[in-house]
Amino acid sequence: MSIAEQGTLAYKRWVAQRRAMVEKLSNGRLGYVHVAGMNNPEMQKVYSELLGRYAQKEAAVVDVRFNVGGFLHDQLIDFLTGERHSGLYTRNGVDLGLSPINRWARPTALVQDAFSYSDGSIFPSYYKREKLGPIAGARVPGTGTAVLDIPQIEPRLELGVAQLGFRTKEGTFFENTEIVPDILIPTDPNFITEGRDPQLEAAVTLPPSFIQF
């Protein structure tokens, strides 16, 4: 088995462990989804998880720790916003649910860390600005730029150069703008050996609570 294959399996185990943690800590009331990158496959995963596996949950925890970036913040924000206001009801009394049916129109909480890179740092900033829910985890150093790889003569050398800078309508650049969570929990690798995840625990159980247990 290659190192890459081992990494993929380790990641799947990590996600499965956190999914089980959220299920246990919330008594089955919350869903959990990890966004590893800001790209189309990850968007499809978030969509299918929240509207499929967790369709009946009251709320969800969105985890963007170790996010490698990409370009997805607008789509994710759109998907996580919306107010359910109407729906369909059959003539024989079956409630088909409320609209919108193609967005997650329920509460969420966000987990972030210092490894949330590039668009993975822009999304938490948008999330906080739009006041979508509480944020737990570590501070995110703003790295909100579009970086393009520049071809090199030496094939083993990779060089990325920032080409575009994201900024607010007021003119403040996201780069070097720190995103401070509502619940500050430093990243401590020592907890890994204990099988704990304090940042995730905080998102589920500590105030400000986004649903009442």
mmCIF file of C-alpha atoms in Angstrom:
data_model
loop_
_atom_site.group_PDB
_atom_site.id
_atom_site.type_symbol
_atom_site.label_atom_id
_atom_site.label_comp_id
_atom_site.label_asym_id
_atom_site.label_seq_id
_atom_site.Cartn_x
_atom_site.Cartn_y
_atom_site.Cartn_z
ATOM 1 C CA MET A 1 0.000 0.000 0.000
ATOM 2 C CA SER A 2 1.365 3.405 -0.963
ATOM 3 C CA ILE A 3 1.735 6.344 1.426
ATOM 4 C CA ALA A 4 -1.061 8.124 -0.425
ATOM 5 C CA GLU A 5 -3.411 5.162 0.041
ATOM 6 C CA GLN A 6 -2.538 5.001 3.733
ATOM 7 C CA GLY A 7 -3.291 8.721 4.019
ATOM 8 C CA THR A 8 -6.692 8.273 2.379
ATOM 9 C CA LEU A 9 -7.625 5.472 4.766
ATOM 10 C CA ALA A 10 -6.391 7.447 7.775
ATOM 11 C CA TYR A 11 -8.501 10.425 6.691
ATOM 12 C CA LYS A 12 -11.625 8.279 6.287
ATOM 13 C CA ARG A 13 -11.067 6.857 9.775
ATOM 14 C CA TRP A 14 -10.610 10.362 11.198
ATOM 15 C CA VAL A 15 -13.905 11.523 9.684
ATOM 16 C CA ALA A 16 -15.736 8.386 10.857
ATOM 17 C CA GLN A 17 -14.453 8.926 14.408
ATOM 18 C CA ARG A 18 -15.679 12.521 14.452
ATOM 19 C CA ARG A 19 -19.003 11.591 12.975
ATOM 20 C CA ALA A 20 -19.419 9.111 15.834
ATOM 21 C CA MET A 21 -18.330 11.737 18.393
ATOM 22 C CA VAL A 22 -20.969 14.213 17.226
ATOM 23 C CA GLU A 23 -23.616 11.500 17.176
ATOM 24 C CA LYS A 24 -22.795 10.543 20.766
ATOM 25 C CA LEU A 25 -22.314 14.051 22.179
ATOM 26 C CA SER A 26 -25.556 15.338 20.664
ATOM 27 C CA ASN A 27 -27.613 12.248 21.467
ATOM 28 C CA GLY A 28 -28.204 11.750 17.781
ATOM 29 C CA ARG A 29 -29.553 15.230 17.114
ATOM 30 C CA LEU A 30 -26.696 16.669 15.035
ATOM 31 C CA GLY A 31 -25.061 15.792 11.746
ATOM 32 C CA TYR A 32 -21.378 16.200 10.934
ATOM 33 C CA VAL A 33 -19.570 16.918 7.688
ATOM 34 C CA HIS A 34 -15.900 17.627 7.048
ATOM 35 C CA VAL A 35 -14.923 19.861 4.122
ATOM 36 C CA ALA A 36 -11.402 18.826 3.111
ATOM 37 C CA GLY A 37 -11.092 21.227 0.166
ATOM 38 C CA MET A 38 -13.013 23.894 -1.678
ATOM 39 C CA ASN A 39 -13.881 22.058 -4.871
ATOM 40 C CA ASN A 40 -16.773 20.392 -6.672
ATOM 41 C CA PRO A 41 -16.332 16.861 -5.223
ATOM 42 C CA GLU A 42 -16.365 18.308 -1.704
ATOM 43 C CA MET A 43 -19.487 20.344 -2.486
ATOM 44 C CA GLN A 44 -21.175 17.190 -3.753
ATOM 45 C CA LYS A 45 -20.158 15.414 -0.539
ATOM 46 C CA VAL A 46 -21.545 18.179 1.688
ATOM 47 C CA TYR A 47 -24.773 18.270 -0.323
ATOM 48 C CA SER A 48 -25.312 14.508 -0.226
ATOM 49 C CA GLU A 49 -24.366 14.167 3.447
ATOM 50 C CA LEU A 50 -26.582 16.934 4.795
ATOM 51 C CA LEU A 51 -29.559 16.286 2.527
ATOM 52 C CA GLY A 52 -29.133 12.508 2.609
ATOM 53 C CA ARG A 53 -27.546 10.938 5.679
ATOM 54 C CA TYR A 54 -28.526 13.863 7.929
ATOM 55 C CA ALA A 55 -31.794 14.916 6.309
ATOM 56 C CA GLN A 56 -33.712 14.397 9.564
ATOM 57 C CA LYS A 57 -31.175 15.995 11.942
ATOM 58 C CA GLU A 58 -32.003 19.195 13.810
ATOM 59 C CA ALA A 59 -28.701 20.902 13.021
ATOM 60 C CA ALA A 60 -25.184 20.168 11.781
ATOM 61 C CA VAL A 61 -21.520 20.790 12.553
ATOM 62 C CA VAL A 62 -19.450 21.871 9.551
ATOM 63 C CA ASP A 63 -15.724 21.174 9.964
ATOM 64 C CA VAL A 64 -13.197 23.033 7.773
ATOM 65 C CA ARG A 65 -10.051 22.145 9.708
ATOM 66 C CA PHE A 66 -7.072 21.188 7.531
ATOM 67 C CA ASN A 67 -8.912 22.551 4.476
ATOM 68 C CA VAL A 68 -6.474 22.909 1.569
ATOM 69 C CA GLY A 69 -8.434 25.606 -0.249
ATOM 70 C CA GLY A 70 -9.872 26.002 -3.718
ATOM 71 C CA PHE A 71 -12.848 28.153 -4.746
ATOM 72 C CA LEU A 72 -16.148 27.251 -3.110
ATOM 73 C CA HIS A 73 -17.058 29.815 -0.465
ATOM 74 C CA ASP A 74 -20.030 31.347 -2.327
ATOM 75 C CA GLN A 75 -21.646 27.981 -3.053
ATOM 76 C CA LEU A 76 -21.179 26.751 0.516
ATOM 77 C CA ILE A 77 -22.609 29.927 2.036
ATOM 78 C CA ASP A 78 -25.601 29.773 -0.303
ATOM 79 C CA PHE A 79 -26.186 26.130 0.565
ATOM 80 C CA LEU A 80 -26.090 26.765 4.320
ATOM 81 C CA THR A 81 -28.507 29.710 4.281
ATOM 82 C CA GLY A 82 -32.228 29.873 3.827
ATOM 83 C CA GLU A 83 -35.400 29.927 5.850
ATOM 84 C CA ARG A 84 -37.991 27.203 5.531
ATOM 85 C CA HIS A 85 -41.276 28.947 4.934
ATOM 86 C CA SER A 86 -43.657 26.678 2.981
ATOM 87 C CA GLY A 87 -44.044 23.155 1.693
ATOM 88 C CA LEU A 88 -46.108 20.421 0.132
ATOM 89 C CA TYR A 89 -48.891 18.346 1.674
ATOM 90 C CA THR A 90 -50.644 15.516 -0.163
ATOM 91 C CA ARG A 91 -54.413 15.101 -0.274
ATOM 92 C CA ASN A 92 -54.158 11.937 1.815
ATOM 93 C CA GLY A 93 -52.293 13.710 4.623
ATOM 94 C CA VAL A 94 -48.609 13.105 3.930
ATOM 95 C CA ASP A 95 -46.312 15.994 4.839
ATOM 96 C CA LEU A 96 -43.586 16.244 2.170
ATOM 97 C CA GLY A 97 -41.551 18.803 4.105
ATOM 98 C CA LEU A 98 -40.790 22.488 3.867
ATOM 99 C CA SER A 99 -38.982 24.507 1.217
ATOM 100 C CA PRO A 100 -36.285 25.196 0.266
ATOM 101 C CA ILE A 101 -35.575 21.500 -0.227
ATOM 102 C CA ASN A 102 -32.233 21.983 -2.011
ATOM 103 C CA ARG A 103 -30.503 23.917 0.776
ATOM 104 C CA TRP A 104 -29.648 23.199 4.404
ATOM 105 C CA ALA A 105 -32.037 25.640 6.061
ATOM 106 C CA ARG A 106 -31.292 24.557 9.630
ATOM 107 C CA PRO A 107 -28.778 25.724 12.258
ATOM 108 C CA THR A 108 -25.067 24.997 11.865
ATOM 109 C CA ALA A 109 -21.886 25.470 13.870
ATOM 110 C CA LEU A 110 -18.414 25.753 12.359
ATOM 111 C CA VAL A 111 -15.099 24.238 13.466
ATOM 112 C CA GLN A 112 -11.912 25.877 12.180
ATOM 113 C CA ASP A 113 -8.173 25.791 12.843
ATOM 114 C CA ALA A 114 -4.956 27.449 11.748
ATOM 115 C CA PHE A 115 -4.578 24.932 8.910
ATOM 116 C CA SER A 116 -7.713 26.244 7.152
ATOM 117 C CA TYR A 117 -5.868 27.562 4.125
ATOM 118 C CA SER A 118 -6.683 29.969 1.270
ATOM 119 C CA ASP A 119 -10.400 29.634 0.428
ATOM 120 C CA GLY A 120 -10.600 27.456 3.513
ATOM 121 C CA SER A 121 -9.938 30.673 5.452
ATOM 122 C CA ILE A 122 -12.235 32.848 3.343
ATOM 123 C CA PHE A 123 -15.213 30.624 4.086
ATOM 124 C CA PRO A 124 -14.945 31.011 7.910
ATOM 125 C CA SER A 125 -14.707 34.767 7.406
ATOM 126 C CA TYR A 126 -17.889 34.760 5.301
ATOM 127 C CA TYR A 127 -19.556 32.447 7.798
ATOM 128 C CA LYS A 128 -18.799 34.838 10.644
ATOM 129 C CA ARG A 129 -19.774 37.937 8.658
ATOM 130 C CA GLU A 130 -23.129 36.387 7.714
ATOM 131 C CA LYS A 131 -23.689 35.276 11.346
ATOM 132 C CA LEU A 132 -24.645 31.762 10.317
ATOM 133 C CA GLY A 133 -23.765 30.227 13.670
ATOM 134 C CA PRO A 134 -21.130 29.891 16.400
ATOM 135 C CA ILE A 135 -17.518 29.090 15.509
ATOM 136 C CA ALA A 136 -15.260 26.894 17.639
ATOM 137 C CA GLY A 137 -11.577 26.060 17.264
ATOM 138 C CA ALA A 138 -8.320 27.913 16.827
ATOM 139 C CA ARG A 139 -7.577 31.262 15.192
ATOM 140 C CA VAL A 140 -7.335 31.214 11.407
ATOM 141 C CA PRO A 141 -4.564 33.356 9.903
ATOM 142 C CA GLY A 142 -6.065 34.967 6.798
ATOM 143 C CA THR A 143 -4.541 33.460 3.659
ATOM 144 C CA GLY A 144 -7.376 34.520 1.373
ATOM 145 C CA THR A 145 -5.640 34.814 -1.978
ATOM 146 C CA ALA A 146 -5.895 32.964 -5.277
ATOM 147 C CA VAL A 147 -2.536 31.236 -5.746
ATOM 148 C CA LEU A 148 -1.480 29.883 -9.131
ATOM 149 C CA ASP A 149 1.382 27.458 -9.699
ATOM 150 C CA ILE A 150 4.190 28.758 -11.865
ATOM 151 C CA PRO A 151 5.908 26.078 -14.031
ATOM 152 C CA GLN A 152 9.530 25.464 -13.085
ATOM 153 C CA ILE A 153 12.471 24.040 -14.995
ATOM 154 C CA GLU A 154 13.150 21.730 -12.065
ATOM 155 C CA PRO A 155 10.142 19.316 -11.988
ATOM 156 C CA ARG A 156 10.551 18.617 -8.268
ATOM 157 C CA LEU A 157 10.171 22.305 -7.411
ATOM 158 C CA GLU A 158 6.727 23.800 -6.862
ATOM 159 C CA LEU A 159 6.190 27.544 -6.646
ATOM 160 C CA GLY A 160 2.836 29.196 -6.000
ATOM 161 C CA VAL A 161 2.366 32.940 -6.481
ATOM 162 C CA ALA A 162 -0.649 34.914 -5.218
ATOM 163 C CA GLN A 163 -2.424 36.433 -8.222
ATOM 164 C CA LEU A 164 -5.735 37.641 -6.780
ATOM 165 C CA GLY A 165 -6.600 39.125 -3.420
ATOM 166 C CA PHE A 166 -10.055 38.864 -1.890
ATOM 167 C CA ARG A 167 -11.327 41.890 -0.035
ATOM 168 C CA THR A 168 -14.503 43.156 1.584
ATOM 169 C CA LYS A 169 -16.667 45.883 0.061
ATOM 170 C CA GLU A 170 -15.060 48.237 2.580
ATOM 171 C CA GLY A 171 -11.675 47.489 0.995
ATOM 172 C CA THR A 172 -10.174 45.263 3.708
ATOM 173 C CA PHE A 173 -8.190 42.340 2.310
ATOM 174 C CA PHE A 174 -8.828 38.889 3.727
ATOM 175 C CA GLU A 175 -5.107 38.138 3.650
ATOM 176 C CA ASN A 176 -3.555 38.683 7.076
ATOM 177 C CA THR A 177 -7.011 39.272 8.601
ATOM 178 C CA GLU A 178 -7.326 36.843 11.486
ATOM 179 C CA ILE A 179 -10.610 34.994 12.037
ATOM 180 C CA VAL A 180 -11.123 34.583 15.776
ATOM 181 C CA PRO A 181 -13.681 31.915 16.800
ATOM 182 C CA ASP A 182 -16.440 32.486 19.319
ATOM 183 C CA ILE A 183 -15.108 29.567 21.369
ATOM 184 C CA LEU A 184 -11.301 29.627 21.314
ATOM 185 C CA ILE A 185 -9.840 26.125 21.675
ATOM 186 C CA PRO A 186 -6.143 25.823 20.698
ATOM 187 C CA THR A 187 -5.080 22.878 18.574
ATOM 188 C CA ASP A 188 -3.366 20.415 20.926
ATOM 189 C CA PRO A 189 -2.051 17.194 19.325
ATOM 190 C CA ASN A 190 -1.759 15.578 22.762
ATOM 191 C CA PHE A 191 -5.516 15.055 22.797
ATOM 192 C CA ILE A 192 -5.230 12.802 19.728
ATOM 193 C CA THR A 193 -3.629 10.045 21.784
ATOM 194 C CA GLU A 194 -6.513 10.326 24.261
ATOM 195 C CA GLY A 195 -9.085 9.921 21.511
ATOM 196 C CA ARG A 196 -10.518 13.371 22.205
ATOM 197 C CA ASP A 197 -11.299 16.386 20.043
ATOM 198 C CA PRO A 198 -11.924 19.429 22.311
ATOM 199 C CA GLN A 199 -12.632 21.739 19.363
ATOM 200 C CA LEU A 200 -15.393 19.470 18.105
ATOM 201 C CA GLU A 201 -16.681 18.926 21.630
ATOM 202 C CA ALA A 202 -16.925 22.690 22.082
ATOM 203 C CA ALA A 203 -18.896 23.127 18.864
ATOM 204 C CA VAL A 204 -21.463 20.593 20.064
ATOM 205 C CA THR A 205 -21.756 21.121 23.809
ATOM 206 C CA LEU A 206 -20.413 24.481 25.011
ATOM 207 C CA PRO A 207 -22.163 27.874 24.874
ATOM 208 C CA PRO A 208 -23.083 29.723 22.794
ATOM 209 C CA SER A 209 -25.230 26.720 21.947
ATOM 210 C CA PHE A 210 -26.929 26.847 18.561
ATOM 211 C CA ILE A 211 -29.623 24.378 19.612
ATOM 212 C CA GLN A 212 -30.857 23.602 23.092
ATOM 213 C CA PHE A 213 -30.075 20.159 24.526
#
